[in-house]
Coordinates of C-alpha atoms in Angstrom, one line a residue:
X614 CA -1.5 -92.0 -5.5
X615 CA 1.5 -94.1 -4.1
X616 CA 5.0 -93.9 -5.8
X617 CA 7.3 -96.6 -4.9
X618 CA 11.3 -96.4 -6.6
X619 CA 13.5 -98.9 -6.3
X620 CA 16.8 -98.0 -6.3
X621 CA 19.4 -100.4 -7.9
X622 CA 23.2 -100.7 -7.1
X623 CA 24.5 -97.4 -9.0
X624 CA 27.9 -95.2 -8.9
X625 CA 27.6 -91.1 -8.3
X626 CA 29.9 -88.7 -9.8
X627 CA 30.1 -85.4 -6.9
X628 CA 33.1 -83.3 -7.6
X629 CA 35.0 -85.6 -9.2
X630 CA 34.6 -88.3 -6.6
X631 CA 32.8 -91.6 -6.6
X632 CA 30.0 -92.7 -4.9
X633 CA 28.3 -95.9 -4.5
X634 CA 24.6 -96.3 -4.2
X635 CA 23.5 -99.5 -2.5
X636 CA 20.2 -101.4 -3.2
X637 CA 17.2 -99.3 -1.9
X638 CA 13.8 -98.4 -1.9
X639 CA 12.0 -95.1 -1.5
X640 CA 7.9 -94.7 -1.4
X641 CA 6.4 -91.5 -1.8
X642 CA 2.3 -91.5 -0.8
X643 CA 0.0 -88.4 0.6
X644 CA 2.7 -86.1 1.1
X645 CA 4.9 -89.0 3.1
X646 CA 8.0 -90.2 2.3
X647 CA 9.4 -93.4 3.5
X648 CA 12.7 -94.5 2.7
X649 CA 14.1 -98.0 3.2
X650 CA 18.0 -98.8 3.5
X651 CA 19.2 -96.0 1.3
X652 CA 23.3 -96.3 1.4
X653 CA 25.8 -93.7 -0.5
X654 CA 29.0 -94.5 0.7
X655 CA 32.8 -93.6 -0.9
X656 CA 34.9 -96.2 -2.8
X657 CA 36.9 -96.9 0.3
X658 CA 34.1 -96.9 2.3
X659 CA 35.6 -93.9 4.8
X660 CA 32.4 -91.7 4.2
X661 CA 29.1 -92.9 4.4
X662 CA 25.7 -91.8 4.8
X663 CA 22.5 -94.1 5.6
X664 CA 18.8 -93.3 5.8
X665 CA 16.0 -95.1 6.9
X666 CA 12.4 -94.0 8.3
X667 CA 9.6 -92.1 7.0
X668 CA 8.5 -88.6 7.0
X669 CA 4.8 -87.8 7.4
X670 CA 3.8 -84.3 8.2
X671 CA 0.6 -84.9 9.7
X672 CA 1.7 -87.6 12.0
X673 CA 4.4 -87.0 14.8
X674 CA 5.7 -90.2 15.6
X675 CA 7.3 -91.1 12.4
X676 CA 10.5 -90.2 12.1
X677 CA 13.3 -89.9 9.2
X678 CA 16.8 -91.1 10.4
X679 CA 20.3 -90.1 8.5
X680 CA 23.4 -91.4 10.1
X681 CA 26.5 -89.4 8.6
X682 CA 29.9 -91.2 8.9
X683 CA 33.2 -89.2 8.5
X684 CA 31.2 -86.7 5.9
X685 CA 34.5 -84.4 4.4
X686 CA 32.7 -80.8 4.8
X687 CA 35.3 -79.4 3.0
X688 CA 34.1 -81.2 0.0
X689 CA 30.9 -80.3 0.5
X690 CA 31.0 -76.7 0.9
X691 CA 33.6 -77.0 -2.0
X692 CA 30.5 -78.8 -3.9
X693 CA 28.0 -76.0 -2.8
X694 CA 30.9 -73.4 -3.7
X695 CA 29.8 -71.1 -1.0
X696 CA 33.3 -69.0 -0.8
X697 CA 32.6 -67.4 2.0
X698 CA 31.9 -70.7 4.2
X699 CA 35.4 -72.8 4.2
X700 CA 34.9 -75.3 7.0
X701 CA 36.7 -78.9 7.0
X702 CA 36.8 -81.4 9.0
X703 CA 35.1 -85.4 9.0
X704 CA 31.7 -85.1 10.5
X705 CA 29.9 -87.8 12.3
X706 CA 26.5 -88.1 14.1
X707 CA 22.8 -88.2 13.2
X708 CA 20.6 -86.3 11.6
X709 CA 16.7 -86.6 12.4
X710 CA 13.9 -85.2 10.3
X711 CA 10.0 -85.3 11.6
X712 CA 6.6 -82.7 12.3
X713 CA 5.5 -81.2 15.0
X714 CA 2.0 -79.3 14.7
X715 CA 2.3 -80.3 10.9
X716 CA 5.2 -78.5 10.2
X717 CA 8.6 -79.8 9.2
X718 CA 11.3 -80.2 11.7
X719 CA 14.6 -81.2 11.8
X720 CA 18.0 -81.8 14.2
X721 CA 21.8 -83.0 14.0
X722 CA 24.0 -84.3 16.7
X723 CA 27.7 -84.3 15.0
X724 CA 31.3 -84.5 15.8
X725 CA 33.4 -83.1 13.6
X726 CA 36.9 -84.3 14.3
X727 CA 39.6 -82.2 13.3
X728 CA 37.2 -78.7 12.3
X729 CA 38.8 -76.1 10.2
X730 CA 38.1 -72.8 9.5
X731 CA 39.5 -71.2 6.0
X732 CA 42.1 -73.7 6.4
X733 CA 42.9 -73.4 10.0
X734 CA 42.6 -76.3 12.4
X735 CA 40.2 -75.1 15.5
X736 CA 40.4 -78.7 17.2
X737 CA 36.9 -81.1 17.9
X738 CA 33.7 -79.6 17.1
X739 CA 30.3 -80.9 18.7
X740 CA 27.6 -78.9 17.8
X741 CA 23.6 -79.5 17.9
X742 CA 21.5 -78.1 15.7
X743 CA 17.9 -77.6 15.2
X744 CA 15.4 -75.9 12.6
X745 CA 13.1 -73.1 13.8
X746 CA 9.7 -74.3 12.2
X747 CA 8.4 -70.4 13.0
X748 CA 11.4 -68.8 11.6
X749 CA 13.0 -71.6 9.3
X750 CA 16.4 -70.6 10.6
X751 CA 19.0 -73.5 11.6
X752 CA 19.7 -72.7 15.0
X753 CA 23.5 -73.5 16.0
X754 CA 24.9 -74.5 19.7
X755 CA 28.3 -76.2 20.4
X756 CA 32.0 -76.4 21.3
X757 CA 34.7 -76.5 19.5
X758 CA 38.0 -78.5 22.0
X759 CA 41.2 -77.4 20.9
X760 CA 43.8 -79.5 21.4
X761 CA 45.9 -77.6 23.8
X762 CA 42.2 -78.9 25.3
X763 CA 40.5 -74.7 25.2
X764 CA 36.8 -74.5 25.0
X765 CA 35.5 -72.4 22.6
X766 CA 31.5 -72.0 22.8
X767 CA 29.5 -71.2 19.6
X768 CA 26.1 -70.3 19.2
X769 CA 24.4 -68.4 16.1
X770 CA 21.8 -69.3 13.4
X771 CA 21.9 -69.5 10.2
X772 CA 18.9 -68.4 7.1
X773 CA 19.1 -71.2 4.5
X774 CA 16.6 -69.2 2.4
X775 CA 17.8 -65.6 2.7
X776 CA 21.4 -67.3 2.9
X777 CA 22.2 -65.5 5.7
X778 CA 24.3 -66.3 8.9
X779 CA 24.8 -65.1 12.5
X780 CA 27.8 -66.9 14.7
X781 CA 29.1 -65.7 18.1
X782 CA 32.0 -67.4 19.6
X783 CA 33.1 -67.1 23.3
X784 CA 36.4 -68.4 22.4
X785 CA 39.3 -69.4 24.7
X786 CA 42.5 -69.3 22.9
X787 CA 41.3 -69.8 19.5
X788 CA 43.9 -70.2 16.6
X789 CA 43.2 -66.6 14.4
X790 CA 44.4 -67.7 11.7
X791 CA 42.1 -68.1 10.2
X792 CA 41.6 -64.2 9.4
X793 CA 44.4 -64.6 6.7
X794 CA 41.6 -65.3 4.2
X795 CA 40.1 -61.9 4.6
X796 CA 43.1 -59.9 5.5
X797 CA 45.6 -61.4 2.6
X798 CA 45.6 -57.3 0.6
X799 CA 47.4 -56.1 3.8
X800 CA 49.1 -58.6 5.4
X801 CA 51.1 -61.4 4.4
X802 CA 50.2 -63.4 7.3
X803 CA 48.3 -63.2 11.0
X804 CA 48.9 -65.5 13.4
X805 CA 48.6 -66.0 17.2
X806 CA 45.7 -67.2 20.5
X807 CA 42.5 -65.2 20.6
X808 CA 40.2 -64.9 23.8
X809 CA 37.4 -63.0 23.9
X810 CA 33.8 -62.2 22.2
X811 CA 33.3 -62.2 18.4
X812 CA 30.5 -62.2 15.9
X813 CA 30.7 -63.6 12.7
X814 CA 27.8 -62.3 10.5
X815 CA 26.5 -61.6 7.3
X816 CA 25.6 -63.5 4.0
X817 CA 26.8 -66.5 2.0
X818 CA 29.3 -63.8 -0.1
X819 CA 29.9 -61.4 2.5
X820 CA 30.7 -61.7 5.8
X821 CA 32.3 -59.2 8.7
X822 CA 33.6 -59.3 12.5
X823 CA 32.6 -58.1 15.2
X824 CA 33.7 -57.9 19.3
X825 CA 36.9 -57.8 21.1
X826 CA 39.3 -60.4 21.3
X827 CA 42.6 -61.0 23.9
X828 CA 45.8 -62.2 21.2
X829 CA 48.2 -63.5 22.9
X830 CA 51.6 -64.3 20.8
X831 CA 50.3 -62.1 18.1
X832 CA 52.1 -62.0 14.8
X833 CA 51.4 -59.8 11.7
X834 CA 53.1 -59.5 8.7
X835 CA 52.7 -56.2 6.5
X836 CA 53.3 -57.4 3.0
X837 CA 54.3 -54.0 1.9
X838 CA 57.2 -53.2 4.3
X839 CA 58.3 -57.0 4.2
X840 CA 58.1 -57.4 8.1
X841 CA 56.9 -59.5 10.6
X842 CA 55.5 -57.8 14.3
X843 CA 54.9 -59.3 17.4
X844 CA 52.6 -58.4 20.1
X845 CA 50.1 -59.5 22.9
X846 CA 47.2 -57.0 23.6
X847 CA 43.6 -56.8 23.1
X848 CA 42.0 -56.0 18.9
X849 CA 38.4 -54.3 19.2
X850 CA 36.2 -54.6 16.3
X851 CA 33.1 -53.0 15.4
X852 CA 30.9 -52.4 12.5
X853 CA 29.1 -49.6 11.3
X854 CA 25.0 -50.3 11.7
X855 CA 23.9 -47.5 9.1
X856 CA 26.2 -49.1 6.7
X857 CA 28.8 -52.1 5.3
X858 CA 31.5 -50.4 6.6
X859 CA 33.7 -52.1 9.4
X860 CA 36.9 -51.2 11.7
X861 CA 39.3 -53.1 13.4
X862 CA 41.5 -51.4 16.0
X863 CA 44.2 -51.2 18.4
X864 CA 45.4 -48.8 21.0
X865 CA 48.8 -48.3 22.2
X866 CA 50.2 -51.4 21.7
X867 CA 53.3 -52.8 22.2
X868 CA 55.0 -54.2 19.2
X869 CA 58.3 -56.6 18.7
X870 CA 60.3 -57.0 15.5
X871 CA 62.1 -60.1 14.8
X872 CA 65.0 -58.4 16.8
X873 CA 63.1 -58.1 20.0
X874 CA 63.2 -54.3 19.6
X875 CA 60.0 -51.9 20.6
X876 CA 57.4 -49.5 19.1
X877 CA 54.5 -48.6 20.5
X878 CA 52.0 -48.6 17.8
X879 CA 47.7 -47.6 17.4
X880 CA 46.1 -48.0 14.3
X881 CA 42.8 -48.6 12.5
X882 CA 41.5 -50.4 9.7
X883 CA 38.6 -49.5 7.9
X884 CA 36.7 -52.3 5.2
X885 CA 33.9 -53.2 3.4
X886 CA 33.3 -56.8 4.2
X887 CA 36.6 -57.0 4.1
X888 CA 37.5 -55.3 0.4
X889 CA 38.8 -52.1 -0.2
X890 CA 41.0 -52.0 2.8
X891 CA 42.1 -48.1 4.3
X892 CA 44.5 -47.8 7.2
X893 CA 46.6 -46.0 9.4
X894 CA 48.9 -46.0 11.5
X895 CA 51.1 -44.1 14.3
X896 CA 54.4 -45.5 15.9
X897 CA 57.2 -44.9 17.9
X898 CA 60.0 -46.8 17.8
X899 CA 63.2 -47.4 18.9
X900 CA 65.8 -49.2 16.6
X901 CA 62.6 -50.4 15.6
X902 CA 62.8 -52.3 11.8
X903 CA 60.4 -50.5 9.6
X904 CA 61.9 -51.5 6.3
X905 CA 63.2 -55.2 5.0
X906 CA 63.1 -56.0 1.2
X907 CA 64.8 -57.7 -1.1
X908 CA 65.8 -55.8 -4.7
X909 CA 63.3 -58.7 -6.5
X910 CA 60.6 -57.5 -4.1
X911 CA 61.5 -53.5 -4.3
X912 CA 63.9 -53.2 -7.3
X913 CA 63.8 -49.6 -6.8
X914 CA 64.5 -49.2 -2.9
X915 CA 65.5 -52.4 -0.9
X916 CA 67.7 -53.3 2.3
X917 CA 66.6 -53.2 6.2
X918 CA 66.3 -50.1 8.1
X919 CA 66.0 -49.7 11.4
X920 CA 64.4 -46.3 13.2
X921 CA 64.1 -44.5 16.2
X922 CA 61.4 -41.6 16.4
X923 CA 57.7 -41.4 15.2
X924 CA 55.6 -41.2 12.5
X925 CA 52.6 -42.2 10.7
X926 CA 51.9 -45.1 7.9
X927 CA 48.4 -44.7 6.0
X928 CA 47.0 -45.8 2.8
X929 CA 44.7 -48.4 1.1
X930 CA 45.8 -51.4 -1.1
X931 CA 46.8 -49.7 -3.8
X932 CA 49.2 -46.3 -2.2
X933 CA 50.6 -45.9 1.0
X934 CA 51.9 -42.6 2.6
X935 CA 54.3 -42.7 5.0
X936 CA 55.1 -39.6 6.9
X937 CA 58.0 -40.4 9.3
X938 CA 60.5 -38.6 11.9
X939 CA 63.0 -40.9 12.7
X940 CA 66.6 -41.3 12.6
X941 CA 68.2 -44.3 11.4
X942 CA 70.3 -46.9 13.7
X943 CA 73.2 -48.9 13.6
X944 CA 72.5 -51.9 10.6
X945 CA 69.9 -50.0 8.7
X946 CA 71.6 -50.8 4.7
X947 CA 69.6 -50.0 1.7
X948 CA 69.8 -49.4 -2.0
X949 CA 68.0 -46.9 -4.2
X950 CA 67.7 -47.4 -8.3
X951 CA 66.8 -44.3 -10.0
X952 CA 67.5 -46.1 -14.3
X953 CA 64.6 -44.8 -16.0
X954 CA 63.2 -47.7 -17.0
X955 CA 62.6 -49.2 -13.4
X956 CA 60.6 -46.2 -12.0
X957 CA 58.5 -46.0 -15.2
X958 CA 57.5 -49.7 -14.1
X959 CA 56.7 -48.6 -10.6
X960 CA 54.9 -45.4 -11.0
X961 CA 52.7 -45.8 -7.7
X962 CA 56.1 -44.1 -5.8
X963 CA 55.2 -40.0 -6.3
X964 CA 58.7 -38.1 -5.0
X965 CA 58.1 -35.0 -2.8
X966 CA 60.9 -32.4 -2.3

């Protein structure tokens, strides 16, 4: 039984975009498919992809060709709506699909020119990948080149079927920003250069972190105290193997405030695929700012303090207990609202005497 289909000049709808589909024709026969100038290209003609060849899994030497020009990935992941997978960048390359021993098997060459990450821009990605025909994973190898021109190796696999995925990076000044999208219940923003070892694991919903990495011109901002820190120092990271629990932390660390004044500061966080965030921390500080927010942020207790002394900051995302021995400095102002009707609204503050 043969099945040939010609394909007449048509228009696509995906995501809300068009897509035009040249004059083509496709013959299906025996389990082979053969496909003859098939062209899907964008209105303006900036994305494109063309096929040509034939697939045959009992014979070797035919070969199934896609070329992919400037392909948006983040539209496509945004079509597949897999959350947990936010890459960007315009891809480019080929794609080949064929048989060896009668099994299926399949490789990419691209360039992704201007890769992102959950919205951050990592530089040029090249990567090669292959499928495993014993496994049926997609095996992953490459470089992402920033453009400060740093080379960050990547290597990983990832489970199409079991949607699962397993990325290391050796990375050389990588832009962490990235980490925002998982860290956004703590902090209000992490920026800076990490060097180092991490693996990126888990499945198409949940993924965790794993490794040590270098930040250099480290900045984090803790939502709840309205400040910004500074620091350079190594972040270790590790995951619990008996369970989904993970744990970022940090050792003795020397920490700036916008001011250029010290605290040296370890801490832990514990998550669960990063949700239900715990921490803690211990600090001392000189003049160190601890406190900076506004009345519309805090109408109950706002202004900037600064502290010398110790003490400890723990909690989860929805309490925090601060235990502190400090004495306040020169410029700490703040204001305290005790009407009625304000605390009722903010009943997560418990007073101690």
């Amino acid at each position: 039984l043969r099945i040939d289909i010609d394909i007449l000049p048509s228009e696509l709808i995906l995501n809300n975009a068009i897509w035009v589909m040249n004059k083509s024709h496709i013959a299906i026969e025996g389990g082979a498919y053969e496909v003859e100038n098939l062209l899907i290209h964008t209105e303006t003609g900036d994305q494109e992809v063309k096929v040509n060849g034939k697939f045959a899994p009992k014979n070797p030497h035919d070969i199934l060709k896609a070329e992919l020009k400037g392909i948006d990935l983040e539209y496509i992941f945004q079509t597949l709506a897999i959350d947990v997978l936010k890459f960007g960048g315009r891809a480019t390359g080929n794609a080949f699909v064929s048989s060896i021993e009668q099994k299926p098997y399949a490789n990419t060459r691209l360039e992704i020119a201007d890769f992102k990450f959950n919205g951050t821009d990592l530089g040029n990605l090249n990567i090669f990948s292959e499928l495993d025909e014993e496994t049926n994973l997609v095996m992953l190898e490459g470089k992402i080149l920033s453009k400060e021109n740093k080379v960050t190796t990547v290597n990983g696999s990832i489970d199409p079927v079991k949607q699962k995925l397993s990325i290391k990076f050796d990375a050389d000044s990588l832009d962490v920003s990235f980490l925002n999208a998982y860290t956004s219940s703590v902090f209000n923003k992490v920026q800076g250069r990490g060097t180092g070892n991490v693996h990126l694991h888990g499945n198409f919903s949940n993924v965790t972190v794993e490794g040590k990495a270098y930040i250099e011109r480290g900045l984090v901002g803790i939502s709840f105290l309205n400040t910004d820190y500074m620091f350079s120092d190594t972040i270790y990271m590790k995951m619990n193997p008996n369970s989904t629990i993970g744990l970022i932390y940090f050792n003795d660390v020397a920490f700036s405030d916008q001011h250029n004044n010290k605290a040296i500061i370890s801490g832990k966080v514990v998550h669960d695929y990063f949700r239900d965030f715990m921490y803690h921390v211990d600090l001392s500080a000189q003049n160190f700012m601890v406190y900076n927010a506004t009345e519309k942020q805090n109408p109950i207790f706002y202004g900037t303090v600064y502290g010398s002394g110790n003490g400890s900051i723990g909690g989860d995302e929805k309490a925090v207990d601060i235990r502190i021995s400090m004495r306040t400095e020169e410029n700490s102002l703040v204001r305290m609202n005790f009407m009625e009707d304000v605390i009722s609204e903010y009943s997560f503050i418990n007073y101690k005497d």
